[in-house]
CSV table of C-alpha atoms and ligand atoms in Angstrom, one decimal:
chain,number,residue,atom,x,y,z
A,1,MET,CA,62.7,107.0,54.6
A,2,ASN,CA,62.7,109.5,57.5
A,3,ASN,CA,60.3,108.0,60.1
A,4,THR,CA,59.4,110.0,63.1
A,5,ILE,CA,60.6,109.1,66.6
A,6,ALA,CA,57.0,108.1,67.4
A,7,GLU,CA,56.8,105.7,64.5
A,8,ASN,CA,60.2,104.2,65.3
A,9,LEU,CA,59.3,103.7,68.9
A,10,SER,CA,56.0,102.1,68.3
A,11,LYS,CA,57.6,99.7,65.9
A,12,ILE,CA,60.3,98.8,68.3
A,13,LYS,CA,57.9,98.3,71.2
A,14,SER,CA,55.8,96.0,69.1
A,15,ASN,CA,58.9,93.9,68.5
A,16,ILE,CA,60.1,93.5,72.1
A,17,PRO,CA,58.7,91.7,75.2
A,18,ASP,CA,57.4,94.0,78.0
A,19,ASP,CA,60.1,92.9,80.4
A,20,VAL,CA,63.0,94.0,78.2
A,21,LYS,CA,64.1,97.5,79.3
A,22,LEU,CA,64.7,100.0,76.5
A,23,VAL,CA,67.5,102.5,76.9
A,24,ALA,CA,67.2,105.3,74.3
A,25,VAL,CA,70.8,106.1,73.2
A,26,SER,CA,70.6,109.9,72.6
A,27,LYS,CA,74.3,110.7,72.2
A,28,THR,CA,74.9,113.5,69.7
A,29,LYS,CA,71.1,114.2,69.4
A,30,PRO,CA,69.6,117.5,70.3
A,31,VAL,CA,67.5,118.0,73.5
A,32,SER,CA,64.4,118.5,71.3
A,33,SER,CA,64.7,114.9,70.1
A,34,LEU,CA,65.1,113.6,73.7
A,35,MET,CA,62.0,115.6,74.7
A,36,GLU,CA,60.1,114.0,71.9
A,37,ALA,CA,61.0,110.6,73.2
A,38,TYR,CA,60.3,111.7,76.7
A,39,GLN,CA,56.8,112.7,75.8
A,40,LEU,CA,56.3,109.3,74.2
A,41,GLY,CA,57.0,107.7,77.6
A,42,ILE,CA,60.8,107.1,77.5
A,43,ARG,CA,62.5,107.6,80.9
A,44,ASP,CA,65.8,105.8,80.3
A,45,PHE,CA,68.4,107.7,78.2
A,46,GLY,CA,71.9,106.6,77.4
A,47,GLU,CA,74.9,108.9,76.8
A,48,ASN,CA,78.6,108.3,76.2
A,49,LYS,CA,80.1,111.6,77.3
A,50,VAL,CA,80.0,113.0,80.8
A,51,GLN,CA,79.8,116.6,79.7
A,52,GLU,CA,77.0,115.9,77.2
A,53,LEU,CA,75.0,114.0,79.8
A,54,LEU,CA,75.4,116.8,82.3
A,55,GLN,CA,74.2,119.4,79.8
A,56,LYS,CA,71.2,117.3,78.8
A,57,LYS,CA,70.3,116.4,82.4
A,58,MET,CA,70.1,120.1,83.3
A,59,GLN,CA,67.6,120.7,80.4
A,60,MET,CA,65.5,117.6,80.8
A,61,PRO,CA,62.8,116.6,83.4
A,62,ALA,CA,64.1,115.3,86.7
A,63,ASP,CA,62.5,111.8,86.6
A,64,ILE,CA,64.8,110.5,83.8
A,65,ARG,CA,67.2,107.6,84.5
A,66,TRP,CA,70.5,108.5,82.9
A,67,HIS,CA,72.6,105.6,81.7
A,68,PHE,CA,76.3,106.0,81.0
A,69,ILE,CA,77.4,103.7,78.2
A,70,GLY,CA,80.8,105.2,77.0
A,71,HIS,CA,84.4,104.6,77.9
A,72,LEU,CA,84.7,106.4,81.3
A,73,GLN,CA,88.0,108.1,82.2
A,74,ARG,CA,88.9,108.1,85.9
A,75,ASN,CA,89.1,111.8,86.1
A,76,LYS,CA,85.4,112.1,85.1
A,77,VAL,CA,84.1,109.8,87.7
A,78,LYS,CA,83.6,112.4,90.4
A,79,VAL,CA,81.4,114.5,88.1
A,80,LEU,CA,79.4,111.6,86.7
A,81,LEU,CA,78.4,109.8,90.0
A,82,PRO,CA,75.8,112.3,91.2
A,83,LEU,CA,74.2,112.3,87.8
A,84,VAL,CA,73.9,108.7,86.8
A,85,TYR,CA,71.4,105.9,87.4
A,86,LEU,CA,73.5,103.0,86.0
A,87,ILE,CA,77.0,102.9,84.5
A,88,HIS,CA,77.0,100.1,81.8
A,89,SER,CA,80.6,100.5,80.8
A,90,VAL,CA,82.9,99.7,83.7
A,91,ASP,CA,85.9,98.2,82.0
A,92,SER,CA,88.8,98.0,84.4
A,93,PHE,CA,89.7,97.5,88.1
A,94,SER,CA,91.3,100.9,88.3
A,95,LEU,CA,88.0,102.4,87.3
A,96,LEU,CA,86.2,100.3,89.9
A,97,GLU,CA,88.6,101.6,92.5
A,98,GLU,CA,88.0,105.2,91.5
A,99,ILE,CA,84.2,104.7,91.6
A,100,GLN,CA,84.5,103.1,95.0
A,101,LYS,CA,86.6,106.0,96.3
A,102,GLU,CA,84.3,108.8,95.0
A,103,ALA,CA,81.0,106.9,95.9
A,104,LYS,CA,82.2,106.6,99.4
A,105,LYS,CA,83.0,110.3,99.7
A,106,ILE,CA,79.4,111.1,98.8
A,107,ASP,CA,78.0,108.2,100.8
A,108,ARG,CA,76.3,106.5,97.9
A,109,VAL,CA,76.1,103.1,96.4
A,110,ILE,CA,76.5,103.3,92.6
A,111,SER,CA,75.0,100.7,90.3
A,112,VAL,CA,77.3,99.3,87.6
A,113,LEU,CA,77.5,96.7,84.9
A,114,LEU,CA,80.9,95.2,84.0
A,115,GLN,CA,81.6,95.6,80.4
A,116,VAL,CA,82.9,92.3,78.8
A,117,HIS,CA,85.1,92.3,75.8
A,118,ILE,CA,83.2,89.9,73.5
A,119,ALA,CA,83.9,91.2,70.1
A,120,GLN,CA,86.6,90.2,67.7
A,121,GLU,CA,87.9,93.8,67.4
A,122,GLU,CA,90.9,94.6,69.5
A,123,THR,CA,89.7,98.1,70.0
A,124,LYS,CA,86.7,97.5,72.2
A,125,PHE,CA,87.0,98.0,75.9
A,126,GLY,CA,86.1,95.5,78.6
A,127,PHE,CA,87.1,92.7,80.9
A,128,SER,CA,88.1,89.4,79.5
A,129,TYR,CA,86.3,86.2,80.6
A,130,GLN,CA,89.4,85.2,82.5
A,131,GLU,CA,89.3,88.4,84.5
A,132,LEU,CA,85.6,87.9,85.2
A,133,GLU,CA,86.1,84.4,86.3
A,134,ASP,CA,88.7,85.6,88.8
A,135,PHE,CA,86.3,88.3,89.9
A,136,VAL,CA,83.6,85.7,90.7
A,137,ASP,CA,85.9,83.0,92.1
A,138,GLN,CA,87.7,85.4,94.4
A,139,LYS,CA,84.5,87.3,95.4
A,140,LYS,CA,86.1,90.6,94.4
A,141,TRP,CA,82.8,92.5,94.6
A,142,SER,CA,83.3,92.5,98.4
A,143,PHE,CA,86.2,94.9,97.9
A,144,PHE,CA,83.8,97.5,96.7
A,145,PRO,CA,81.1,98.2,99.4
A,146,ASN,CA,79.9,101.4,97.6
A,147,ILE,CA,79.3,99.6,94.3
A,148,GLU,CA,76.3,97.5,93.5
A,149,PHE,CA,77.2,95.0,90.7
A,150,LYS,CA,74.0,94.7,88.7
A,151,GLY,CA,75.2,92.6,85.8
A,152,LEU,CA,77.1,92.6,82.5
A,153,MET,CA,77.3,94.6,79.3
A,154,GLY,CA,78.6,93.6,76.0
A,155,MET,CA,78.9,94.9,72.4
A,156,GLY,CA,79.0,92.4,69.6
A,157,SER,CA,81.5,92.5,66.8
A,158,ASN,CA,81.0,95.3,64.3
A,159,THR,CA,80.0,93.0,61.4
A,160,LEU,CA,77.0,92.2,59.3
A,161,ASN,CA,77.6,88.5,60.1
A,162,ILE,CA,74.8,88.0,62.5
A,163,GLN,CA,75.9,84.4,63.3
A,164,GLN,CA,79.2,85.7,64.6
A,165,ILE,CA,77.3,88.2,66.8
A,166,GLU,CA,74.9,85.5,68.1
A,167,LEU,CA,77.9,83.3,69.0
A,168,GLU,CA,79.3,86.2,71.1
A,169,PHE,CA,75.9,86.8,72.7
A,170,ASN,CA,75.4,83.2,73.5
A,171,LEU,CA,78.8,82.9,75.2
A,172,LEU,CA,78.1,86.0,77.3
A,173,SER,CA,74.6,84.9,78.2
A,174,ARG,CA,75.8,81.6,79.5
A,175,PHE,CA,78.6,83.3,81.5
A,176,PHE,CA,76.0,85.7,82.9
A,177,ASP,CA,73.7,82.8,84.0
A,178,LYS,CA,76.6,81.1,85.8
A,179,ALA,CA,77.8,84.4,87.5
A,180,LYS,CA,74.3,85.2,88.6
A,181,LYS,CA,74.4,82.1,90.8
A,182,GLU,CA,77.3,83.6,92.7
A,183,ILE,CA,76.6,87.3,92.7
A,184,ASN,CA,73.1,87.8,94.0
A,185,THR,CA,72.8,91.4,92.9
A,186,PHE,CA,73.2,90.4,89.2
A,187,SER,CA,70.0,90.9,87.3
A,188,GLU,CA,70.8,92.8,84.1
A,189,LEU,CA,72.4,91.6,80.8
A,190,SER,CA,72.8,94.7,78.6
A,191,ILE,CA,73.3,93.5,75.1
A,192,GLY,CA,71.7,94.6,71.8
A,193,MET,CA,72.0,97.7,69.7
A,194,SER,CA,70.1,98.9,66.6
A,195,GLY,CA,71.5,96.2,64.3
A,196,ASP,CA,71.3,93.2,66.6
A,197,TYR,CA,68.7,93.7,69.3
A,198,LEU,CA,66.3,91.0,68.2
A,199,SER,CA,69.2,88.5,68.4
A,200,ALA,CA,70.2,89.9,71.8
A,201,ILE,CA,66.7,89.4,73.2
A,202,ARG,CA,66.7,85.8,72.0
A,203,TYR,CA,70.0,85.3,74.0
A,204,GLY,CA,68.5,86.7,77.2
A,205,SER,CA,69.1,90.4,77.0
A,206,THR,CA,67.2,92.3,79.8
A,207,MET,CA,68.3,95.8,78.6
A,208,ILE,CA,68.8,96.9,75.0
A,209,ARG,CA,70.6,100.1,74.1
A,210,LEU,CA,69.1,101.6,70.9
A,211,GLY,CA,70.2,104.8,69.2
A,212,SER,CA,69.8,105.0,65.4
A,213,VAL,CA,66.7,102.9,65.1
A,214,ILE,CA,64.9,105.5,67.4
A,215,PHE,CA,66.6,108.8,66.5
A,216,GLY,CA,67.9,108.2,63.0
A,217,ASN,CA,71.5,107.9,61.9
A,218,ARG,CA,74.2,109.9,63.6
A,219,PRO,CA,76.5,112.1,61.6
B,1,LIG,C1,76.2,104.3,70.4
B,1,LIG,C2,76.0,103.1,71.2
B,1,LIG,C3,74.8,102.4,71.2
B,1,LIG,C4,73.7,102.6,70.2
B,1,LIG,O1,74.1,102.4,68.9
B,1,LIG,P1,73.0,102.2,67.7
B,1,LIG,O2,73.7,101.3,66.8
B,1,LIG,O3,72.8,103.6,67.2
B,1,LIG,O4,71.8,101.6,68.3
B,1,LIG,C5,74.7,101.3,72.1
B,1,LIG,N1,75.7,101.0,73.0
B,1,LIG,C6,76.8,101.7,73.0
B,1,LIG,C7,77.8,101.3,74.0
B,1,LIG,C8,77.0,102.8,72.2
B,1,LIG,O5,78.2,103.5,72.2
């Protein structure tokens, strides 16, 4: 079963509410595939490597919103900032400090999501709930005038056990609702990938990040 990108997208769109934003995760895929999605109306693309994003941005139309979804190293921040619409994967205070510093230099305000470690695996990046509670209670966003905190991002456990993933989404979603009352720039909850996006939407996702269900499996 090798469906076309058009078939995949139309199926996905019939499955999701209009107000859920779709980010097409195009990492590892050739520009020709991105162009196909673009011609079908996609304007939000997600990449996880700075160099790859840069290369693709140079070859693609200018009205695309580029989302960065991968682990970001501090020494890549300077290159990324002028290219990116939203960074989903801010996972440490040292990274926030670097983004603040470089954003100030170019006199911009950069939109970010805080990545929350919600999965069972040790290896996934992100803030703990405890760190985020401190962030909210101590109003730490005020230390970063060149950063707009737009919300939270999470990745569920890498498991076929959908109940486990829904438990994680539920917790994150409830934390998001609480945090939203304190941080008035919070509006986005980025949860849901190819295997779990319908669950994510049930738990309040505003932004889903879909790769393989659009473009096919990656090598
Ligand atoms: C690769 C990736 C996705 C998309 O994964 P699929 O399972 O192919 O939909 C979403 N989010 C992040 C952070 C990723 O790295």
